Short mmCIF file of C-alpha atoms in Angstrom, two decimals:
data_model
loop_
_atom_site.label_atom_id
_atom_site.label_comp_id
_atom_site.label_asym_id
_atom_site.label_seq_id
_atom_site.Cartn_x
_atom_site.Cartn_y
_atom_site.Cartn_z
CA MET A 1 -43.78 -47.05 36.01
CA LYS A 2 -42.70 -45.36 39.22
CA TYR A 3 -39.01 -44.89 40.01
CA ASP A 4 -37.10 -44.29 43.21
CA PHE A 5 -34.44 -42.29 41.38
CA PHE A 6 -33.89 -40.45 38.10
CA ALA A 7 -30.14 -40.71 37.38
CA CYS A 8 -28.48 -38.07 35.24
CA GLY A 9 -25.22 -36.40 34.35
CA ARG A 10 -23.22 -35.80 31.19
CA TRP A 11 -23.76 -38.32 28.42
CA ARG A 12 -19.99 -38.30 28.03
CA ASN A 13 -19.83 -39.53 31.66
CA HIS A 14 -22.39 -42.31 31.21
CA SER A 15 -20.08 -45.09 32.46
CA ASN A 16 -19.85 -43.41 35.90
CA ILE A 17 -23.60 -42.83 35.94
CA GLY A 18 -24.06 -46.51 35.01
CA GLU A 19 -22.04 -47.51 38.09
CA VAL A 20 -24.40 -45.48 40.29
CA VAL A 21 -27.43 -47.07 38.59
CA ASP A 22 -26.02 -50.58 39.03
CA LYS A 23 -25.30 -50.05 42.73
CA LEU A 24 -28.71 -48.53 43.40
CA ARG A 25 -30.42 -51.44 41.67
CA ALA A 26 -28.31 -53.92 43.63
CA ALA A 27 -29.71 -52.18 46.74
CA GLY A 28 -33.25 -52.84 45.48
CA LYS A 29 -34.01 -49.39 44.02
CA ILE A 30 -35.86 -48.72 40.77
CA VAL A 31 -33.94 -46.26 38.63
CA TYR A 32 -34.71 -44.37 35.42
CA TYR A 33 -31.50 -44.04 33.43
CA PHE A 34 -31.51 -42.07 30.17
CA ALA A 35 -28.80 -44.18 28.56
CA GLU A 36 -31.05 -47.24 28.62
CA SER A 37 -33.89 -45.61 26.71
CA LYS A 38 -34.92 -47.12 23.38
CA TYR A 39 -36.40 -45.12 20.52
CA ASP A 40 -38.29 -46.97 17.83
CA GLY A 41 -36.83 -46.38 14.40
CA TYR A 42 -33.59 -44.85 15.65
CA ASP A 43 -30.24 -46.58 15.94
CA ILE A 44 -29.12 -45.44 19.36
CA HIS A 45 -27.20 -47.84 21.53
CA GLN A 46 -25.26 -47.28 24.69
CA ASP A 47 -22.20 -49.48 24.16
CA LEU A 48 -20.37 -46.87 22.11
CA GLU A 49 -16.66 -46.21 22.32
CA PRO A 50 -15.65 -42.78 23.68
CA ALA A 51 -14.81 -41.43 20.20
CA ASP A 52 -18.22 -42.59 18.90
CA ILE A 53 -19.96 -40.94 21.85
CA GLU A 54 -18.15 -37.69 21.10
CA ASP A 55 -19.16 -37.89 17.42
CA ARG A 56 -22.80 -38.58 18.36
CA MET A 57 -22.87 -35.69 20.82
CA LYS A 58 -21.32 -33.24 18.34
CA LYS A 59 -23.90 -34.23 15.73
CA GLU A 60 -26.76 -33.75 18.21
CA GLU A 61 -25.39 -30.44 19.47
CA GLN A 62 -25.08 -29.11 15.92
CA THR A 63 -28.66 -29.94 14.91
CA GLU A 64 -29.80 -26.71 13.28
CA ASP A 65 -33.55 -27.33 13.28
CA TRP A 66 -33.56 -28.97 16.72
CA GLN A 67 -37.09 -27.78 17.51
CA ASN A 68 -38.45 -29.94 14.69
CA ASP A 69 -36.15 -32.93 15.18
CA ALA A 70 -38.32 -36.00 15.96
CA LEU A 71 -35.59 -37.89 17.81
CA LEU A 72 -34.66 -34.97 20.06
CA ARG A 73 -38.37 -34.50 20.86
CA LYS A 74 -38.68 -38.22 21.76
CA ILE A 75 -35.64 -38.04 24.02
CA PHE A 76 -37.03 -34.97 25.78
CA GLU A 77 -40.49 -36.49 26.29
CA LYS A 78 -39.17 -39.82 27.57
CA ASP A 79 -36.72 -38.18 29.97
CA MET A 80 -39.30 -35.73 31.34
CA HIS A 81 -41.76 -38.59 31.87
CA GLY A 82 -39.04 -40.49 33.77
CA LEU A 83 -38.33 -37.44 35.90
CA ARG A 84 -42.00 -36.84 36.71
CA GLU A 85 -42.39 -40.50 37.73
CA SER A 86 -39.35 -40.46 40.04
CA GLU A 87 -39.27 -39.75 43.76
CA ALA A 88 -35.83 -38.14 43.59
CA ILE A 89 -33.07 -37.13 41.20
CA VAL A 90 -29.45 -38.16 41.58
CA VAL A 91 -26.95 -36.09 39.61
CA VAL A 92 -23.52 -37.55 38.95
CA PHE A 93 -20.85 -34.87 38.55
CA PRO A 94 -19.66 -33.57 36.18
CA ILE A 95 -22.95 -32.47 34.66
CA GLY A 96 -23.69 -30.45 31.56
CA PHE A 97 -26.46 -28.06 30.59
CA SER A 98 -29.13 -30.76 30.34
CA GLY A 99 -28.31 -32.13 33.78
CA HIS A 100 -28.54 -28.64 35.25
CA MET A 101 -31.94 -28.15 33.63
CA GLU A 102 -33.12 -31.55 34.87
CA LEU A 103 -31.98 -30.60 38.37
CA GLY A 104 -33.96 -27.35 38.17
CA ALA A 105 -37.04 -29.15 36.85
CA ALA A 106 -36.81 -31.75 39.63
CA TYR A 107 -36.43 -29.07 42.27
CA GLY A 108 -39.42 -27.21 40.83
CA MET A 109 -41.45 -30.42 40.97
CA GLY A 110 -40.63 -30.77 44.66
CA LYS A 111 -38.37 -33.83 44.19
CA LYS A 112 -35.54 -34.68 46.54
CA CYS A 113 -32.27 -33.71 44.83
CA TYR A 114 -28.96 -35.50 45.44
CA GLY A 115 -25.52 -35.14 43.93
CA ILE A 116 -22.59 -37.54 43.77
CA GLY A 117 -19.04 -36.31 43.30
CA GLN A 118 -17.43 -32.92 43.30
CA PRO A 119 -19.01 -29.94 41.53
CA GLU A 120 -16.59 -28.25 39.14
CA LYS A 121 -17.17 -24.88 40.83
CA ALA A 122 -19.40 -23.20 43.37
CA GLU A 123 -22.89 -22.35 42.12
CA THR A 124 -25.53 -20.68 44.27
CA LEU A 125 -28.23 -22.81 42.66
CA TYR A 126 -26.52 -25.94 43.99
CA PHE A 127 -28.48 -25.17 47.14
CA MET A 128 -31.20 -27.08 45.27
CA PHE A 129 -29.43 -30.24 46.40
CA ASP A 130 -30.70 -31.80 49.59
CA GLN A 131 -27.27 -33.37 49.91
CA ILE A 132 -24.12 -33.95 47.85
CA PHE A 133 -22.23 -37.18 48.54
CA PRO A 134 -18.49 -37.56 47.85
CA ASN A 135 -18.90 -40.95 46.16
CA VAL A 136 -21.45 -43.53 45.07
CA ASP A 137 -20.84 -45.92 47.97
CA GLU A 138 -21.70 -43.29 50.59
CA PHE A 139 -24.81 -42.36 48.61
CA VAL A 140 -26.02 -45.96 48.29
CA ARG A 141 -25.35 -46.62 51.99
CA GLN A 142 -27.71 -43.76 52.83
CA PHE A 143 -30.54 -45.35 50.84
CA SER A 144 -29.99 -49.08 51.44
#
């Protein structure tokens, strides 16, 4: 499947990313959104409470043998496929390490790179962004 946008940001911020995804889809765009991915044999669902999300993230971040973890490998492969099949990436601030790496991968693939929100601090590599929008509505207006 081809996508107009690959939406990313911190998992802990997935409700704000979901708002961006919903508004883009309402404007007729096709969006890959990591939080909607399904993984056969694994109980991952996106309607978690904030405390449950934090517990899930801590467990994932503390995986000692992460290089041999089948679920983490599936997540990586699915997300990279979504990124390769997207025309552009939209990063919703704040972003974590994974979002920064996805931004760098997208830039390296020659994708258009957009941000929504305010970066936490100045970073020279944020010049990878074609444009950073102050909010989702201004971003969606640009692409409607």
